[in-house]
Tab-separated table of C-alpha atoms and ligand atoms in Angstrom:
chain	number	residue	atom	x	y	z
P	1	MET	CA	16.868	203.747	53.102
P	2	TYR	CA	18.990	206.478	53.509
P	3	THR	CA	20.730	208.518	56.114
P	4	VAL	CA	20.798	212.232	56.881
P	5	ASP	CA	23.550	214.304	55.869
P	6	GLY	CA	25.551	215.177	58.935
P	7	VAL	CA	24.727	212.050	60.812
P	8	GLU	CA	26.663	209.044	60.360
P	9	THR	CA	26.995	207.850	64.174
P	10	VAL	CA	24.047	207.658	66.197
P	11	GLY	CA	24.572	207.054	70.122
P	12	VAL	CA	22.022	205.181	72.032
P	13	VAL	CA	22.104	205.360	76.005
P	14	GLY	CA	20.342	202.727	77.673
P	15	ALA	CA	20.064	199.049	75.965
P	16	GLY	CA	16.367	198.182	77.289
P	17	THR	CA	13.629	197.309	75.084
P	18	MET	CA	13.511	201.144	73.841
P	19	GLY	CA	17.047	201.793	73.440
P	20	ALA	CA	17.810	198.161	71.817
P	21	GLY	CA	14.632	199.090	69.284
P	22	ILE	CA	16.056	202.578	68.627
P	23	ALA	CA	19.550	201.161	67.977
P	24	GLN	CA	18.030	198.466	65.739
P	25	VAL	CA	16.188	200.567	63.538
P	26	ALA	CA	18.890	203.400	63.105
P	27	ALA	CA	21.476	200.641	62.394
P	28	THR	CA	19.271	199.190	59.791
P	29	ALA	CA	18.877	202.583	58.171
P	30	GLY	CA	22.577	202.776	57.706
P	31	TYR	CA	23.872	204.877	60.875
P	32	ASP	CA	26.874	203.445	62.448
P	33	VAL	CA	25.573	203.135	66.246
P	34	VAL	CA	27.241	202.744	69.572
P	35	MET	CA	24.525	201.634	72.448
P	36	ARG	CA	25.557	202.041	76.070
P	37	ASP	CA	24.350	200.551	79.408
P	38	VAL	CA	26.011	200.407	82.988
P	39	GLU	CA	26.585	196.617	83.008
P	40	THR	CA	27.873	194.307	80.616
P	41	GLU	CA	25.065	192.178	81.057
P	42	PHE	CA	22.437	194.851	80.251
P	43	VAL	CA	24.333	195.425	76.825
P	44	GLU	CA	24.372	191.981	76.177
P	45	ASP	CA	20.970	191.500	76.767
P	46	GLY	CA	19.800	194.281	74.637
P	47	LEU	CA	22.399	192.909	71.716
P	48	ASP	CA	20.228	189.588	72.093
P	49	ARG	CA	16.954	191.551	71.959
P	50	ILE	CA	18.142	193.106	68.525
P	51	ASP	CA	19.267	189.602	67.168
P	52	ASP	CA	15.711	188.265	68.042
P	53	SER	CA	14.085	191.243	66.603
P	54	LEU	CA	16.275	191.321	63.628
P	55	GLY	CA	15.365	187.201	63.282
P	56	ARG	CA	11.984	188.099	63.339
P	57	LEU	CA	11.701	190.466	60.570
P	58	VAL	CA	13.944	188.312	58.252
P	59	SER	CA	11.532	185.323	58.952
P	60	ARG	CA	8.617	187.385	57.665
P	61	GLU	CA	10.538	188.616	54.800
P	62	SER	CA	10.638	192.616	55.941
P	63	LEU	CA	14.245	192.179	55.823
P	64	THR	CA	16.742	190.023	54.023
P	65	GLU	CA	19.282	188.317	55.849
P	66	ALA	CA	22.205	190.177	54.338
P	67	THR	CA	20.340	193.489	55.340
P	68	ALA	CA	19.877	192.161	59.045
P	69	ALA	CA	23.548	191.212	59.183
P	70	ALA	CA	25.149	194.380	57.898
P	71	ALA	CA	23.040	196.392	60.468
P	72	ARG	CA	24.034	194.127	63.147
P	73	ARG	CA	27.566	194.661	62.423
P	74	ARG	CA	26.936	198.382	62.400
P	75	ILE	CA	26.185	198.233	66.258
P	76	ASP	CA	28.759	198.373	68.957
P	77	GLY	CA	28.106	197.770	72.527
P	78	THR	CA	30.006	199.403	75.627
P	79	THR	CA	29.792	200.264	78.911
P	80	ASP	CA	31.722	203.693	78.775
P	81	LEU	CA	29.786	207.079	77.921
P	82	ALA	CA	32.660	208.357	76.516
P	83	ASP	CA	32.379	205.876	73.177
P	84	LEU	CA	29.759	207.975	72.488
P	85	GLY	CA	32.209	210.904	71.560
P	86	ASP	CA	31.735	210.598	67.801
P	87	ALA	CA	28.410	210.500	67.873
P	88	ASP	CA	26.258	213.683	65.461
P	89	LEU	CA	22.999	212.272	67.189
P	90	VAL	CA	22.614	210.718	70.649
P	91	VAL	CA	19.152	209.348	71.579
P	92	GLU	CA	18.800	208.632	75.423
P	93	ALA	CA	16.320	205.950	76.754
P	94	VAL	CA	17.510	205.366	80.304
P	95	LEU	CA	15.111	204.988	83.600
P	96	GLU	CA	12.207	207.672	83.761
P	97	GLN	CA	13.849	209.571	86.610
P	98	MET	CA	14.787	213.307	86.022
P	99	ASP	CA	17.952	213.123	87.846
P	100	VAL	CA	19.336	210.000	86.115
P	101	LYS	CA	18.453	211.656	82.805
P	102	GLN	CA	19.957	215.315	83.887
P	103	ASP	CA	23.223	213.491	84.826
P	104	VAL	CA	23.555	211.524	81.278
P	105	PHE	CA	22.692	214.963	79.642
P	106	ALA	CA	25.444	216.780	81.513
P	107	SER	CA	27.796	214.130	80.528
P	108	LEU	CA	26.901	213.662	76.939
P	109	ASP	CA	27.290	217.509	76.920
P	110	GLU	CA	30.697	217.322	77.586
P	111	ILE	CA	31.517	214.006	75.904
P	112	THR	CA	29.786	214.851	72.331
P	113	PRO	CA	31.219	217.124	69.560
P	114	GLU	CA	29.399	220.740	69.254
P	115	GLY	CA	26.573	220.785	67.373
P	116	ALA	CA	25.700	217.234	67.835
P	117	VAL	CA	21.767	216.892	68.846
P	118	LEU	CA	20.786	215.275	71.973
P	119	ALA	CA	17.213	213.274	72.247
P	120	THR	CA	15.626	212.196	75.124
P	121	ASN	CA	13.114	209.239	74.488
P	122	THR	CA	11.521	210.181	77.638
P	123	SER	CA	7.662	209.071	77.903
P	124	THR	CA	6.464	211.958	80.328
P	125	LEU	CA	9.110	213.878	81.751
P	126	SER	CA	10.024	217.570	80.876
P	127	VAL	CA	12.598	217.789	78.073
P	128	THR	CA	13.111	221.455	79.158
P	129	THR	CA	14.275	220.205	82.557
P	130	ILE	CA	16.549	217.653	81.023
P	131	ALA	CA	18.082	219.956	78.560
P	132	ALA	CA	18.538	222.660	81.559
P	133	ALA	CA	21.392	219.868	82.853
P	134	THR	CA	23.147	221.303	79.487
P	135	GLU	CA	25.086	224.275	78.447
P	136	ARG	CA	23.517	223.691	75.401
P	137	PRO	CA	19.607	223.510	75.405
P	138	GLY	CA	18.888	224.718	72.038
P	139	ASP	CA	20.567	221.266	70.856
P	140	VAL	CA	17.962	219.117	73.372
P	141	VAL	CA	14.723	217.550	71.880
P	142	GLY	CA	12.400	214.898	72.901
P	143	LEU	CA	12.533	211.913	70.148
P	144	HIS	CA	9.425	209.765	71.629
P	145	PHE	CA	9.548	206.261	70.149
P	146	MET	CA	6.338	203.654	70.698
P	147	ASN	CA	6.848	200.305	71.328
P	148	PRO	CA	7.944	197.695	69.827
P	149	VAL	CA	10.159	200.507	67.831
P	150	PRO	CA	11.021	198.384	64.977
P	151	VAL	CA	7.387	198.037	64.251
P	152	MET	CA	5.347	201.260	65.161
P	153	GLU	CA	5.213	203.764	62.549
P	154	GLY	CA	4.916	206.720	64.857
P	155	VAL	CA	7.567	208.867	66.730
P	156	GLU	CA	6.598	211.946	68.546
P	157	VAL	CA	8.857	214.821	68.184
P	158	VAL	CA	8.857	217.311	71.476
P	159	ARG	CA	9.938	220.518	71.145
P	160	ALA	CA	11.294	222.023	74.636
P	161	GLU	CA	10.614	225.583	75.423
P	162	THR	CA	14.562	225.916	74.444
P	163	THR	CA	14.707	223.555	71.525
P	164	ALA	CA	16.315	225.645	68.146
P	165	ASP	CA	14.227	224.958	64.755
P	166	PRO	CA	17.095	223.210	63.221
P	167	THR	CA	17.050	220.515	66.182
P	168	VAL	CA	13.500	220.038	65.223
P	169	SER	CA	14.176	219.789	61.621
P	170	LEU	CA	17.222	217.027	61.942
P	171	VAL	CA	15.317	215.146	64.217
P	172	ASP	CA	12.431	215.150	61.864
P	173	ASP	CA	14.673	214.181	58.999
P	174	PHE	CA	16.196	211.279	61.235
P	175	ALA	CA	13.042	209.733	62.043
P	176	ASP	CA	11.879	210.224	58.142
P	177	SER	CA	15.017	208.335	57.259
P	178	LEU	CA	14.028	205.564	59.568
P	179	ASP	CA	10.714	205.119	57.427
P	180	LYS	CA	9.036	206.607	60.782
P	181	THR	CA	6.144	209.126	60.549
P	182	THR	CA	6.494	212.361	63.375
P	183	TRP	CA	4.231	214.621	64.959
P	184	GLU	CA	4.915	217.399	67.347
P	185	SER	CA	3.947	218.104	70.649
P	186	ALA	CA	4.650	220.844	72.993
P	187	ASP	CA	6.760	220.160	76.244
P	188	ARG	CA	3.798	219.235	78.521
P	189	PRO	CA	3.378	216.240	80.960
P	190	GLY	CA	2.780	212.858	78.678
P	191	PHE	CA	3.025	215.061	75.275
P	192	VAL	CA	0.246	214.143	73.228
P	193	VAL	CA	0.245	210.210	73.091
P	194	ASN	CA	0.650	209.723	76.783
P	195	ARG	CA	-1.630	212.308	78.101
P	196	VAL	CA	-4.400	210.271	76.373
P	197	LEU	CA	-3.150	206.739	76.383
P	198	ILE	CA	-2.006	206.407	79.892
P	199	PRO	CA	-5.299	207.635	81.336
P	200	TRP	CA	-6.996	204.942	78.942
P	201	VAL	CA	-5.148	202.313	80.520
P	202	CYS	CA	-5.817	203.156	83.646
P	203	GLU	CA	-9.300	203.602	83.296
P	204	GLY	CA	-9.441	199.971	81.956
P	205	ILE	CA	-7.781	198.676	84.972
P	206	ARG	CA	-10.225	200.555	87.164
P	207	ALA	CA	-13.227	199.315	85.249
P	208	TYR	CA	-11.986	195.713	85.697
P	209	ASP	CA	-11.141	196.474	89.385
P	210	GLU	CA	-14.629	197.744	90.209
P	211	GLY	CA	-16.084	194.917	88.561
P	212	VAL	CA	-17.573	196.525	85.608
P	213	ALA	CA	-16.327	193.912	83.404
P	214	SER	CA	-13.931	190.976	83.407
P	215	LYS	CA	-10.222	191.828	82.282
P	216	GLU	CA	-10.918	189.861	79.007
P	217	ASP	CA	-14.497	191.709	78.326
P	218	VAL	CA	-12.731	195.044	78.941
P	219	ASP	CA	-10.017	194.520	76.594
P	220	THR	CA	-12.552	192.990	73.999
P	221	GLY	CA	-14.753	195.981	74.260
P	222	LEU	CA	-11.906	198.265	73.477
P	223	LYS	CA	-10.426	196.223	70.724
P	224	LEU	CA	-13.637	195.566	69.115
P	225	GLY	CA	-15.184	198.332	70.036
P	226	THR	CA	-12.563	200.878	68.540
P	227	ASN	CA	-10.157	199.141	66.459
P	228	ALA	CA	-7.188	199.334	68.591
P	229	PRO	CA	-4.581	196.436	68.300
P	230	MET	CA	-4.574	195.811	71.811
P	231	GLY	CA	-7.426	196.735	74.826
P	232	PRO	CA	-6.049	198.549	77.867
P	233	LEU	CA	-4.729	195.878	80.164
P	234	GLU	CA	-2.935	193.942	77.553
P	235	LEU	CA	-1.616	196.929	76.479
P	236	GLY	CA	-0.241	198.004	79.941
P	237	ASP	CA	0.993	194.467	80.129
P	238	HIS	CA	2.852	195.192	76.805
P	239	ILE	CA	4.272	198.675	77.951
P	240	GLY	CA	5.047	197.223	81.510
P	241	LEU	CA	3.037	198.027	84.304
P	242	ASP	CA	5.936	199.633	86.082
P	243	VAL	CA	6.294	201.948	83.519
P	244	VAL	CA	2.637	203.242	83.045
P	245	LEU	CA	2.809	203.402	87.143
P	246	ASP	CA	5.785	205.570	86.651
P	247	ALA	CA	4.049	207.633	83.745
P	248	ALA	CA	0.570	207.841	85.585
P	249	GLU	CA	2.575	209.254	88.722
P	250	THR	CA	4.136	212.175	86.691
P	251	LEU	CA	0.706	212.996	85.230
P	252	HIS	CA	-0.844	212.644	88.402
P	253	ASP	CA	1.897	215.157	89.890
P	254	GLU	CA	1.719	217.867	87.101
P	255	LEU	CA	-1.914	217.621	86.146
P	256	GLY	CA	-3.751	216.777	89.143
P	257	ASP	CA	-6.035	214.511	90.679
P	258	LYS	CA	-7.816	212.829	87.551
P	259	TYR	CA	-4.777	211.396	86.413
P	260	ARG	CA	-4.389	209.464	89.721
P	261	PRO	CA	-3.340	205.980	89.210
P	262	PRO	CA	-5.389	203.141	90.006
P	263	VAL	CA	-4.602	201.215	93.607
P	264	LEU	CA	-4.608	197.594	91.563
P	265	LEU	CA	-1.892	199.076	89.287
P	266	GLU	CA	0.425	200.017	92.217
P	267	ARG	CA	-0.220	196.556	93.979
P	268	LYS	CA	0.661	194.727	90.599
P	269	VAL	CA	4.024	196.703	90.581
P	270	ASP	CA	4.321	196.107	94.325
P	271	ALA	CA	3.904	192.272	93.564
P	272	GLY	CA	6.819	192.540	90.962
P	273	HIS	CA	3.903	191.465	88.311
P	274	LEU	CA	5.006	193.983	85.551
P	275	GLY	CA	3.622	192.323	82.441
P	276	LYS	CA	4.909	190.311	79.682
P	277	LYS	CA	8.444	191.055	80.858
P	278	THR	CA	8.014	189.393	84.063
P	279	GLY	CA	6.001	186.781	82.485
P	280	CYS	CA	2.810	187.711	84.488
P	281	GLY	CA	0.846	190.972	84.749
P	282	PHE	CA	-2.754	191.085	84.134
P	283	TYR	CA	-2.605	188.067	81.999
P	284	ASP	CA	-0.092	185.146	82.305
P	285	TYR	CA	2.864	184.957	79.782
P	286	ALA	CA	4.623	182.071	81.511
P	287	GLU	CA	4.144	180.145	77.991
W	301	3HC	N1	10.667	193.231	66.214
W	301	3HC	C1	10.184	192.612	65.317
W	301	3HC	N2	9.155	192.323	64.980
W	301	3HC	C2	8.102	192.300	66.021
W	301	3HC	C3	8.208	192.935	67.137
W	301	3HC	C4	9.640	193.175	67.470
W	301	3HC	N3	10.043	193.678	68.359
W	301	3HC	N4	7.154	192.718	67.533
W	301	3HC	C5	6.081	192.490	66.822
W	301	3HC	N5	6.733	191.718	65.650
W	301	3HC	C6	6.213	191.732	64.703
W	301	3HC	C7	5.884	189.915	64.492
W	301	3HC	O1	6.782	189.280	63.872
W	301	3HC	C8	4.591	190.121	63.751
W	301	3HC	O2	4.907	190.578	62.217
W	301	3HC	P1	3.860	189.480	61.426
W	301	3HC	O3	2.594	190.067	61.069
W	301	3HC	O4	4.677	189.645	59.870
W	301	3HC	O5	3.531	188.165	61.486
W	301	3HC	C9	4.171	191.165	63.872
W	301	3HC	O6	4.870	192.177	64.095
W	301	3HC	C10	2.726	191.347	64.609
W	301	3HC	O7	2.867	190.991	65.695
W	301	3HC	P2	2.224	189.567	66.500
W	301	3HC	O8	1.789	188.848	65.743
W	301	3HC	O9	2.924	188.743	67.394
W	301	3HC	O10	1.438	190.101	67.468
W	301	3HC	P3	0.303	191.341	66.850
W	301	3HC	O11	-0.386	191.077	65.672
W	301	3HC	O12	-0.865	191.453	67.811
W	301	3HC	O13	1.065	192.706	66.904
W	301	3HC	C11	1.858	194.381	67.833
W	301	3HC	C12	1.697	193.038	68.012
W	301	3HC	C13	2.586	194.904	66.965
W	301	3HC	C14	2.547	194.741	69.197
W	301	3HC	C15	0.218	195.042	67.973
W	301	3HC	O14	-0.480	194.573	69.119
W	301	3HC	C16	0.134	196.269	68.134
W	301	3HC	O15	0.398	197.340	67.500
W	301	3HC	N6	-0.013	196.752	69.803
W	301	3HC	C17	-0.241	198.162	70.206
W	301	3HC	C18	1.116	198.443	70.423
W	301	3HC	C19	1.135	200.074	71.020
W	301	3HC	O16	0.154	201.009	71.249
W	301	3HC	N7	2.176	200.406	71.335
W	301	3HC	C20	2.521	201.799	71.631
W	301	3HC	C21	2.796	201.866	73.195
W	301	3HC	S1	2.822	203.324	73.924
W	301	3HC	C22	4.443	203.760	73.748
W	301	3HC	O17	4.986	202.651	73.315
W	301	3HC	C23	4.993	204.697	74.506
W	301	3HC	C24	5.471	204.710	75.632
W	301	3HC	O18	6.404	205.577	76.595
W	301	3HC	C25	4.966	204.204	76.915
């Protein structure tokens, strides 16, 4: 493990599943991390998630107890965005709503030092539009982590129309220091991964809804037929069906009718059956 020269403090905005995962891997690599969410309760939930995840990594001997404890000590939680004032790099992982993200970036532009890199973990929104909320769009880039962040090797680097080359190099180096492997995408809806993965999940839901196969057989077919670790319905539950629907709606708005979300996905979200995080989605996780 090593840290990138010039990056000592990493700010993370959002302490949900993705934000907490990003804070965890950054702290494990040796960065000081300030993780911010809007309510104390959300910050505490994020810190609990990190404790659980570090505990899992220790119990399967991927991390020593001392390394996990040191990582945990490097993470401060806060509800005050101004506490990210010393960050050399910020990764934003808040709600997938453009107005919310633009507000965060406009504030980060004022709070963070000149030259700090501002990255968004957006899954489908335009990084160029997010960057336009700042006076320094060259410093803004997409850094799209995969869920679960501590386990998944890949990170997508999204080059906005305005991103400067040194910004891309810095986040590439940062991802490498976290022991992750990157690929680059242009700023187009869904980038590489979600442009392909979200329709895959949606098509699995449609196949089930249209009676092509049971949900178990849709998942088994795609798992065994393609060596994927999870089938599409299982993966939808893992990502969160609300997240899948948001992403599908963005792809549909921007790329047209073939990306229309399935009605059953909308109904599941209406019902609050969002997948693992609510204990029920296509499958039951109550136990
Ligand atoms: N923290 C720490 N460790 C974790 C963890 C976490 N949050 N989640 C899982 N693990 C560990 C487990 O402890 C386990 O360790 P072991 O192999 O040493 O026992 C290992 O990871 C595997 O976990 P499980 O045994 O519980 O279950 P699986 O073998 O089924 O693996 C999985 C779980 C890694 C999630 C695997 O099913 C998988 O890779 N699924 C696909 C995930 C995927 O595609 N993610 C990308 C989604 S797209 C995305 O994120 C983009 C967004 O914009 C939508």
